[in-house]
Short mmCIF file of C-alpha atoms in Angstrom, two decimals:
data_model
loop_
_atom_site.label_atom_id
_atom_site.label_comp_id
_atom_site.label_asym_id
_atom_site.label_seq_id
_atom_site.Cartn_x
_atom_site.Cartn_y
_atom_site.Cartn_z
CA MET L 12 4.82 -24.40 4.46
CA ARG L 13 6.83 -21.63 3.26
CA ALA L 14 7.18 -18.17 4.75
CA VAL L 15 9.74 -15.23 4.55
CA LEU L 16 10.78 -14.23 7.95
CA VAL L 17 13.40 -11.82 9.92
CA ASN L 18 14.56 -13.72 13.59
CA ARG L 19 17.25 -10.00 12.88
CA PHE L 20 17.11 -6.65 12.52
CA GLY L 21 19.25 -5.66 8.91
CA GLY L 22 19.73 -5.67 4.95
CA PRO L 23 18.36 -7.97 2.94
CA ASP L 24 20.47 -10.76 3.57
CA VAL L 25 18.98 -11.31 7.01
CA VAL L 26 15.70 -11.90 5.13
CA GLU L 27 15.18 -16.47 5.70
CA VAL L 28 11.95 -18.29 3.48
CA ALA L 29 11.70 -20.71 6.57
CA GLU L 30 9.32 -23.87 7.01
CA VAL L 31 6.95 -23.35 9.27
CA GLU L 32 2.93 -25.12 10.39
CA VAL L 33 -0.34 -23.92 7.69
CA PRO L 34 -1.63 -21.63 9.62
CA GLU L 35 -5.40 -22.37 10.91
CA PRO L 36 -8.32 -20.00 10.88
CA GLY L 37 -10.00 -19.02 13.62
CA ALA L 38 -13.58 -17.69 14.25
CA GLY L 39 -14.44 -15.09 11.93
CA GLN L 40 -10.97 -15.61 9.96
CA VAL L 41 -9.98 -17.45 6.41
CA ARG L 42 -6.90 -19.06 5.39
CA ILE L 43 -5.60 -17.86 1.91
CA LYS L 44 -3.89 -19.62 -0.28
CA VAL L 45 -1.28 -17.09 -1.79
CA ALA L 46 -1.13 -16.58 -5.61
CA ALA L 47 0.92 -13.09 -5.34
CA ALA L 48 1.88 -10.88 -1.97
CA ALA L 49 3.53 -7.27 -2.82
CA LEU L 50 6.49 -6.51 -1.61
CA ASN L 51 6.25 -3.20 -0.20
CA PRO L 52 8.57 -0.09 2.29
CA VAL L 53 6.97 -1.26 5.06
CA ASP L 54 8.29 -4.39 4.73
CA ALA L 55 11.68 -3.13 4.54
CA GLY L 56 11.13 -0.92 7.89
CA VAL L 57 10.54 -4.63 9.12
CA ARG L 58 13.29 -5.66 8.42
CA ALA L 59 15.62 -3.19 9.24
CA GLY L 60 14.05 -2.38 13.17
CA VAL L 61 12.18 0.12 12.47
CA PHE L 62 9.07 -0.80 14.16
CA GLY L 63 11.06 -2.56 16.67
CA GLY L 64 9.91 -6.17 17.88
CA ALA L 65 13.63 -6.93 18.60
CA GLY L 66 14.39 -11.06 19.37
CA LYS L 67 10.93 -12.17 18.05
CA ARG L 68 10.32 -13.46 14.44
CA LEU L 69 8.39 -11.06 12.77
CA GLY L 70 6.59 -12.39 9.22
CA LEU L 71 7.14 -10.06 5.77
CA GLY L 72 4.22 -8.55 3.75
CA TRP L 73 0.47 -7.13 3.56
CA ASP L 74 -0.95 -7.35 0.66
CA VAL L 75 -1.81 -10.86 -0.37
CA ALA L 76 -4.17 -12.23 -3.45
CA GLY L 77 -5.37 -15.59 -4.02
CA THR L 78 -8.20 -17.92 -2.52
CA VAL L 79 -9.97 -18.92 0.53
CA ASP L 80 -8.89 -22.14 0.55
CA ALA L 81 -10.27 -22.30 4.80
CA VAL L 82 -12.71 -20.67 6.52
CA GLY L 83 -13.64 -20.50 10.47
CA VAL L 84 -17.48 -19.77 11.07
CA ALA L 85 -19.12 -16.79 10.37
CA THR L 86 -16.89 -15.68 7.76
CA GLY L 87 -19.43 -15.25 4.92
CA TRP L 88 -16.62 -16.84 2.77
CA SER L 89 -16.30 -19.83 1.19
CA VAL L 90 -13.64 -22.43 0.04
CA GLY L 91 -12.70 -21.68 -3.38
CA ASP L 92 -13.28 -17.79 -3.35
CA GLU L 93 -10.87 -15.62 -5.21
CA VAL L 94 -10.48 -13.17 -3.13
CA VAL L 95 -7.37 -9.74 -1.74
CA ALA L 96 -7.46 -9.13 1.84
CA LEU L 97 -5.03 -6.21 3.42
CA ALA L 98 -2.61 -8.55 7.00
CA TYR L 99 -2.15 -5.25 9.11
CA GLY L 100 0.66 -4.97 10.99
CA PRO L 101 4.75 -4.25 11.11
CA GLY L 102 4.74 -6.69 14.78
CA LYS L 103 3.47 -10.30 12.60
CA THR L 104 4.45 -13.33 13.36
CA LEU L 105 2.99 -14.57 10.02
CA GLY L 106 2.81 -12.27 6.92
CA THR L 107 1.64 -12.52 3.37
CA HIS L 108 4.51 -13.23 1.80
CA ALA L 109 3.97 -16.78 2.39
CA ASP L 110 2.09 -20.33 0.89
CA HIS L 111 -0.85 -19.18 3.09
CA VAL L 112 -2.06 -17.12 5.27
CA VAL L 113 -4.74 -16.23 7.58
CA VAL L 114 -6.44 -12.47 8.05
CA ASP L 115 -9.88 -11.78 9.32
CA ALA L 116 -12.62 -11.99 7.41
CA GLY L 117 -13.45 -8.05 7.39
CA ALA L 118 -10.17 -7.37 5.41
CA VAL L 119 -11.26 -9.43 2.85
CA ALA L 120 -12.84 -8.84 -0.92
CA SER L 121 -13.06 -10.50 -3.88
CA ALA L 122 -10.61 -10.11 -5.97
CA PRO L 123 -11.17 -7.83 -8.58
CA GLY L 124 -12.04 -9.66 -12.62
CA SER L 125 -9.92 -7.32 -14.91
CA VAL L 126 -5.66 -8.18 -13.81
CA ASP L 127 -4.49 -10.84 -12.62
CA ALA L 128 -3.23 -11.85 -9.24
CA VAL L 129 -0.02 -10.44 -9.56
CA HIS L 130 -1.35 -7.00 -10.04
CA ALA L 131 -4.53 -7.20 -8.35
CA ALA L 132 -2.21 -7.65 -4.92
CA THR L 133 -0.68 -4.63 -5.34
CA LEU L 134 -3.88 -2.91 -4.54
CA PRO L 135 -5.20 -3.06 -1.20
CA LEU L 136 -2.06 -1.81 1.03
CA ASN L 137 -1.72 1.13 -0.96
CA ALA L 138 -5.21 1.87 -2.43
CA LEU L 139 -6.26 1.66 0.86
CA THR L 140 -3.42 4.90 2.34
CA ALA L 141 -4.47 6.36 0.00
CA SER L 142 -8.28 6.53 0.21
CA GLN L 143 -8.15 6.90 3.43
CA ALA L 144 -5.74 9.71 3.22
CA LEU L 145 -7.99 11.12 1.45
CA ASP L 146 -10.58 10.49 3.81
CA LEU L 147 -8.91 12.49 6.59
CA LEU L 148 -7.71 15.61 4.22
CA GLY L 149 -11.79 15.93 3.97
CA LEU L 150 -11.64 17.77 1.04
CA GLU L 151 -14.40 18.80 -1.83
CA PRO L 152 -15.41 18.47 -5.30
CA GLY L 153 -13.25 20.73 -6.83
CA GLN L 154 -10.65 21.54 -3.84
CA SER L 155 -7.03 21.65 -5.38
CA LEU L 156 -4.96 19.35 -4.37
CA LEU L 157 -1.17 18.78 -4.73
CA VAL L 158 -0.08 14.92 -4.08
CA THR L 159 3.82 14.37 -3.17
CA GLY L 160 5.72 11.26 -4.65
CA ALA L 161 2.83 11.44 -6.96
CA ALA L 162 4.20 8.50 -9.23
CA GLY L 163 4.20 6.36 -7.56
CA ALA L 164 2.52 3.41 -5.82
CA VAL L 165 0.51 5.39 -2.67
CA GLY L 166 0.65 9.03 -4.48
CA GLY L 167 -0.18 7.39 -8.15
CA TYR L 168 -3.53 6.02 -7.04
CA ALA L 169 -4.19 9.09 -5.04
CA VAL L 170 -4.31 10.90 -7.90
CA GLN L 171 -6.20 8.83 -9.36
CA LEU L 172 -9.10 8.42 -6.73
CA ALA L 173 -8.75 12.40 -6.13
CA ALA L 174 -9.15 13.02 -9.84
CA HIS L 175 -12.31 11.07 -9.19
CA ARG L 176 -13.36 12.58 -6.34
CA GLY L 177 -13.52 15.53 -7.83
CA LEU L 178 -10.92 17.35 -7.07
CA THR L 179 -8.03 20.03 -9.09
CA VAL L 180 -5.23 17.52 -8.66
CA THR L 181 -1.79 18.77 -8.80
CA GLY L 182 1.07 16.09 -9.06
CA VAL L 183 5.19 16.44 -7.65
CA ALA L 184 7.71 13.74 -8.88
CA ARG L 185 10.73 13.69 -10.75
CA ALA L 186 11.17 15.63 -14.32
CA ALA L 187 10.77 12.03 -16.07
CA ASP L 188 7.12 11.51 -14.80
CA GLU L 189 5.67 14.18 -15.33
CA ASP L 190 3.66 12.04 -18.30
CA LEU L 191 3.35 9.49 -16.12
CA VAL L 192 2.06 11.57 -13.71
CA ARG L 193 -1.12 13.66 -15.99
CA SER L 194 -2.05 10.00 -17.60
CA LEU L 195 -2.88 8.96 -14.11
CA GLY L 196 -5.75 12.03 -14.03
CA ALA L 197 -3.64 14.94 -12.81
CA ASP L 198 -4.71 18.48 -13.86
CA ARG L 199 -1.15 20.12 -13.07
CA PHE L 200 2.78 18.77 -12.91
CA GLY L 201 5.02 20.56 -10.52
CA PRO L 202 4.32 23.02 -6.97
CA GLN L 203 2.35 25.57 -8.50
CA PRO L 204 2.30 29.82 -7.40
CA ALA L 205 -0.61 29.29 -5.47
CA ALA L 206 -1.85 28.07 -2.56
CA VAL L 207 -3.24 24.73 -2.31
CA ASP L 208 -6.31 23.22 -0.24
CA GLY L 209 -4.91 19.76 1.05
CA VAL L 210 -1.51 18.31 0.43
CA LEU L 211 -0.63 14.50 0.49
CA ASP L 212 2.61 13.52 0.74
CA ALA L 213 3.27 10.29 -0.12
CA ALA L 214 6.68 11.32 -0.51
CA LEU L 215 7.68 12.23 3.05
CA LEU L 216 8.78 16.07 1.97
CA GLY L 217 7.49 17.13 5.70
CA GLY L 218 8.07 20.88 6.44
CA THR L 219 8.46 21.42 2.44
CA ALA L 220 5.25 20.87 1.78
CA LEU L 221 3.76 21.99 4.32
CA GLU L 222 4.77 25.31 2.56
CA TRP L 223 2.18 24.83 -0.21
CA VAL L 224 -1.13 24.72 1.81
CA ARG L 225 -3.03 27.98 1.91
CA ASP L 226 -3.89 29.20 5.09
CA GLY L 227 -6.52 26.77 7.02
CA GLY L 228 -6.28 24.44 4.40
CA ALA L 229 -5.56 20.55 5.19
CA PHE L 230 -2.29 18.61 5.64
CA VAL L 231 -2.02 14.23 5.54
CA GLY L 232 1.09 12.08 5.31
CA VAL L 233 1.74 8.32 4.94
CA ILE L 234 3.60 8.30 8.25
CA PRO L 235 2.25 7.46 11.12
CA GLY L 236 2.95 10.55 13.55
CA ALA L 237 5.37 11.90 11.56
CA HIS L 238 3.06 14.43 9.98
CA PRO L 239 4.78 18.33 10.53
CA GLU L 240 3.05 20.96 12.99
CA SER L 241 0.54 22.65 12.18
CA VAL L 242 1.10 26.72 11.48
CA ARG L 243 -1.05 29.11 9.95
CA GLY L 244 -3.94 27.12 10.86
CA VAL L 245 -3.26 24.32 8.42
CA ARG L 246 -4.34 20.75 9.66
CA THR L 247 -2.18 18.60 9.69
CA GLY L 248 -2.11 14.41 10.57
CA SER L 249 -0.69 11.04 9.22
CA VAL L 250 -2.97 8.03 8.26
CA GLU L 251 -3.03 5.35 9.71
CA VAL L 252 -4.26 2.60 6.44
CA ALA L 253 -7.15 -0.15 8.81
CA PRO L 254 -7.89 -3.02 7.16
CA ASP L 255 -11.57 -2.27 5.36
CA GLY L 256 -13.20 -5.37 3.22
CA ALA L 257 -15.90 -3.14 1.94
CA ARG L 258 -13.37 0.25 0.96
CA LEU L 259 -11.35 -2.79 -0.98
CA ALA L 260 -14.47 -3.79 -2.70
CA GLU L 261 -14.72 -0.35 -3.61
CA LEU L 262 -12.02 -0.11 -5.17
CA VAL L 263 -11.08 -3.37 -6.93
CA ARG L 264 -14.50 -2.04 -8.34
CA LEU L 265 -13.08 0.95 -9.63
CA VAL L 266 -10.39 -1.18 -10.70
CA GLY L 267 -13.07 -2.98 -13.01
CA ALA L 268 -14.17 0.32 -15.02
CA GLY L 269 -10.44 2.05 -15.07
CA VAL L 270 -10.26 3.99 -12.72
CA LEU L 271 -7.05 2.31 -10.32
CA THR L 272 -4.34 1.98 -12.52
CA THR L 273 -2.34 -1.40 -10.97
CA ARG L 274 1.10 -1.48 -11.60
CA VAL L 275 3.72 -4.12 -11.52
CA ALA L 276 7.46 -3.54 -11.88
CA GLU L 277 9.10 -6.92 -11.32
CA THR L 278 8.04 -10.30 -10.09
CA TYR L 279 9.73 -12.60 -7.94
CA PRO L 280 9.61 -16.57 -6.51
CA LEU L 281 9.11 -16.52 -3.27
CA ASP L 282 12.10 -18.56 -2.51
CA GLU L 283 14.10 -15.25 -4.16
CA ALA L 284 12.84 -12.52 -2.10
CA ALA L 285 15.70 -11.89 -0.04
CA LYS L 286 16.75 -10.58 -4.21
CA ALA L 287 13.28 -8.72 -3.99
CA HIS L 288 14.56 -7.19 -0.89
CA ALA L 289 17.80 -6.03 -2.66
CA ARG L 290 15.99 -5.14 -5.25
CA LEU L 291 13.58 -2.74 -3.76
CA ALA L 292 15.91 -1.25 -2.10
CA GLU L 293 18.05 0.33 -5.40
CA GLY L 294 14.84 2.63 -5.90
CA GLY L 295 13.82 3.87 -8.92
CA LEU L 296 11.06 1.82 -8.97
CA ARG L 297 7.92 3.08 -11.07
CA GLY L 298 5.27 0.19 -9.65
CA ARG L 299 5.58 -2.76 -7.05
CA LEU L 300 7.73 -5.59 -7.09
CA VAL L 301 5.84 -8.93 -6.30
CA LEU L 302 6.37 -12.45 -4.79
CA VAL L 303 4.76 -15.65 -6.45
CA PRO L 304 4.81 -18.57 -4.39
#
């Protein structure tokens, strides 16, 4: 099968599409025939060496939508099931940017019936990150949340999920994105004079965004370990996304209910993965790039 790999670190030009052996699922695992797989900034980080692994073959891709085509024992899934999943980890030898991928059964959920595989592939990593970040913040209905990077993939899901949880949401993004951010459910746009109960910092503003939190509030970033230190009694932390099939199934349900909006910027054939990386590096996307084998 084909798989997108990097054998050395660098820019989009180091991305390779190679022939590799088709992986076999072990106990508690399923193999998915990939229909679509989103390209995320974390993939560019792996490619550039941010997470280490020099001298190793590294596979790219965390999100997948497709069809189960082989199962190990005790999985609860069957061949032919249409699914989505998160293949966690920056140090994988094979990722979801491939014709097939093996994942733990507990990371899998039934695919949404309301969107196609290309749109479904944008859900697992970004929506799970947003959902788990909101859990860390621990805000109650009626409290106020400010989301930076509110027009992005994680930020957009965070705005929608927070509004669904009954929070008062302020979105921070570029001025040109105000209509989009408000359409996602933000009550306000831009930093407000009054401090908020919590900040979800999807734009990596760090200390700047921390200043918008009230004394004793909460701050969560999206890069593990990269959050600012606590000041004024503000509880600070960062989310490290974890596979969670049950939570992913709930997010799929919210897609079907119209609570979550999947957004695709462009699609690329798997063989043009390097071109997709180059497009990602240009920035300015409102939605995910998706590779389609």
